[in-house]
Amino acid sequence: MRVLLMDDGARLVELLQQGLRAEGFAVDAASDGLEGLAKAAADDYDVIVLDVMMPGLNGYKVCAHLRSVGDNTPILMLTAKDGEYDEAEGLETGADDYLTKPFSFVVLTARLRALMRRSRPERQIVQHFGDLEIDTGARRCRRAGTDIALTPREFDILALLAATPDVAVSKAAVLERVWDKAYEGGPNIVEVYVSALRRKIDKPFGRASIETVPGRAYRLRSDGA
């Protein structure tokens, strides 16, 4: 789940990045409207968190521009301003939701997930690979009728592999889609998470559904064996 965060408050951005990453989001940030527009045009994001009061271009203008060029990425307006007229202006320019500072981080993450579910219903499906069941809408995993507790990042890796069963997905591709651009570590972190996945979804059930492909890649077997 990729988030573009546009806000010129350095401390707030730092805290939100830390919190959202802990929840399994990949987060890129922009400190002004022009930088944000450039990043939105260059990459595919699942949701945009957009502050109203920013240098360069304010949030209303950024939102209006994105909608004018056909970018329908869900937008959550984030602002210190309140009042029904401010909210109305944000929604009229094309925003999908509106949250006033100060806000609850729990509420923010809940609204982001709700926006993603509403905007991408095709992702809310239950996939079966043998006795392995992956519910991408509810973000649940079961095997042989047993619920398996996965961390947000473990689930994102599994969902990425499940999107193209029997097809090798490189470590670089996993890093690009599951981590964000601020991550400065090496690709070996992917091995750590894949190993954790195997210990949870394969080893207890005598399965080997996640295969290592020579050339630093992984694939999920469609038969779940």
C-alpha atoms as one frame of an Amber mdcrd trajectory, in Angstrom:
protein
   0.000   0.000   0.000   1.766   3.106  -1.245   1.043   6.527   0.260   2.158
   9.934  -0.995   2.243  12.387   1.904   2.268  16.090   0.960   2.878  18.343
   3.980   5.433  21.042   4.764   5.518  20.238   8.482   8.806  18.362   8.826
   8.117  16.995  12.315   4.603  15.848  11.442   5.846  14.187   8.251   8.548
  12.354  10.194   6.052  11.061  12.762   3.504  10.042  10.143   6.133   8.249
   8.083   7.280   6.273  11.116   3.745   5.402  12.145   2.477   4.487   8.690
   5.519   2.369   7.913   4.961   0.475  11.160   1.431  -0.227   9.886   2.774
  -1.675   6.659   2.410   1.350   4.369   5.151   2.463   1.985   5.385   6.234
   2.297   6.912   8.898   0.050   6.797  12.532   1.116   6.784  15.956  -0.537
   7.143  19.273   1.283   5.448  21.504  -1.296   2.737  21.257  -3.906   4.974
  21.301  -6.955   7.186  18.523  -5.627   4.087  16.544  -4.744   2.640  16.869
  -8.243   5.926  15.657  -9.726   5.953  12.574  -7.499   2.286  11.830  -8.159
   2.968  11.939 -11.904   6.061   9.737 -11.655   4.665   6.902  -9.507   1.490
   4.953  -8.836   0.093   5.518  -5.335  -2.831   3.895  -3.566  -3.759   7.059
  -1.661  -2.568  10.662  -1.255  -2.551  12.558   2.049  -2.655  16.232   1.123
  -2.158  19.218   3.413  -4.081  22.341   2.410  -1.549  24.958   3.495   1.629
  24.281   1.506   4.202  26.437  -0.329   4.365  26.354  -4.100   0.775  25.238
  -4.668  -1.770  24.843  -1.890  -3.633  21.597  -1.407  -6.797  22.768  -3.156
  -4.869  23.607  -6.329  -2.894  20.362  -6.182  -6.099  18.363  -5.835  -7.815
  20.257  -8.646  -4.831  19.724 -10.946  -4.663  15.987 -10.260  -8.326  15.585
 -11.057  -8.036  17.732 -14.196  -5.390  15.413 -15.658  -7.399  12.293 -14.877
  -5.578  11.162 -11.741  -8.262   9.458  -9.624  -6.019   8.390  -6.751  -8.013
   8.728  -3.486  -7.122  11.977  -1.693  -7.429  12.652   2.021  -7.204  16.376
   2.795  -5.254  17.117   5.978  -5.382  20.641   7.383  -5.270  22.819  10.472
  -8.258  24.753   9.128 -11.749  23.789  10.174 -15.263  24.773   9.358 -17.807
  23.546   6.869 -16.709  25.951   4.109 -13.124  24.691   4.201 -14.345  21.115
   4.077 -16.714  21.901   1.229 -13.954  23.547  -0.787 -11.712  20.527  -0.375
 -14.422  18.105  -1.435 -15.503  20.272  -4.363 -11.970  20.276  -5.777 -12.045
  16.474  -5.839 -10.879  15.266  -2.420 -12.423  12.035  -1.141 -12.146  12.702
   2.591 -11.158  15.479   4.999  -9.381  15.336   8.363  -8.673  18.329  10.598
  -5.522  18.692  12.699  -4.995  17.657  15.436  -6.185  14.174  14.583  -6.000
  10.639  15.887  -3.448   8.459  14.116  -5.793   5.498  14.508  -8.536   7.447
  12.728  -6.124   8.473   9.975  -5.033   4.910   9.211  -8.634   3.671   9.340
  -9.705   6.307   6.829  -6.779   5.541   4.527  -7.662   1.853   4.471 -11.326
   2.695   3.884 -10.414   4.915   0.925  -8.344   2.130  -0.596 -11.113  -0.409
  -0.170 -13.690   1.857  -1.785 -11.482   2.912  -4.683 -10.100  -0.517  -5.577
 -12.841  -3.070  -5.017 -11.202  -5.432  -7.494  -8.512  -6.039  -4.887 -11.052
  -7.229  -2.329 -11.017 -10.861  -3.344 -10.325 -14.178  -1.694  -7.657 -16.220
  -3.463  -7.058 -19.929  -2.963  -3.786 -21.758  -3.545  -4.497 -25.311  -2.514
  -5.501 -25.046   1.144  -3.924 -21.575   1.458  -6.521 -18.780   1.521  -5.612
 -15.103   1.113  -8.311 -12.466   1.677  -6.850  -9.220   0.323  -9.869  -7.130
   1.322  -9.931  -8.168   4.975  -6.136  -8.710   4.953  -6.494 -12.198   6.405
  -4.628 -15.419   5.745  -5.782 -18.969   6.495  -4.349 -22.405   5.806  -6.241
 -25.653   6.207  -8.933 -23.717   8.043  -6.456 -22.190  10.510  -6.059 -18.421
  10.838  -2.454 -17.253  10.445  -1.366 -13.991  12.030   0.862 -11.989   9.680
   2.460  -8.600  10.179   1.326  -5.888   7.724   4.553  -6.183   5.733   4.460
  -9.970   5.656   0.919  -9.813   4.295   1.902  -7.251   1.646   4.703  -9.519
   0.394   2.374 -12.513   0.299  -0.311 -10.506  -1.539   2.285  -9.312  -4.051
   3.366 -12.886  -4.798  -0.270 -13.998  -4.937  -1.051 -11.375  -7.584   1.062
 -13.340 -10.098   1.155 -16.998  -8.978   3.838 -19.207 -10.523   5.634 -16.071
 -11.755   9.003 -15.102 -10.281   9.043 -11.761  -8.459  12.497 -10.295  -7.921
  13.748  -8.948  -4.623  14.058  -5.550  -6.298  10.376  -5.646  -7.264   9.382
  -6.596  -3.714  11.420  -3.718  -2.311   9.873  -1.284  -4.781   6.271  -2.261
  -4.050   6.378  -3.089  -0.332   9.007  -0.698   1.007   9.263   2.996   0.183
  11.951   5.090  -1.434  13.311   6.217   1.919  14.477   2.681   2.725  18.261
   2.632   2.563  19.023  -0.964   3.474  19.921  -3.813   1.174  17.676  -6.365
  -0.525  18.522  -9.026   2.063  15.683  -7.645   4.199  13.347  -9.375   1.739
  14.950 -12.729   2.606  14.246 -12.105   6.283  10.555 -11.470   5.668  10.151
 -14.361   3.222  11.751 -16.684   5.769   9.278 -15.439   8.383   6.412 -16.065
   5.960   7.577 -19.611   5.323   7.755 -20.309   9.056   4.123 -19.229   9.367
   2.335 -20.407   6.211   4.436 -23.383   5.087   6.502 -25.111   7.758   3.703
 -25.872  10.289   1.623 -27.439   7.494   4.357 -29.370   5.719   4.130 -27.182
   2.627   6.637 -25.354   0.413   4.370 -22.935  -1.434   6.908 -20.075  -1.599
   9.770 -21.083  -3.845  13.171 -19.454  -4.277  14.020 -18.850  -7.919  17.703
 -18.652  -8.949  18.521 -15.040  -9.639  17.233 -13.518  -6.394  13.494 -13.969
  -6.855  10.504 -15.728  -5.300   7.237 -17.164  -6.542   4.071 -18.526  -4.976
   2.937 -21.892  -6.314  -0.615 -21.780  -7.611  -1.290 -25.244  -6.181  -0.046
 -24.175  -2.736   1.881 -27.425  -2.394
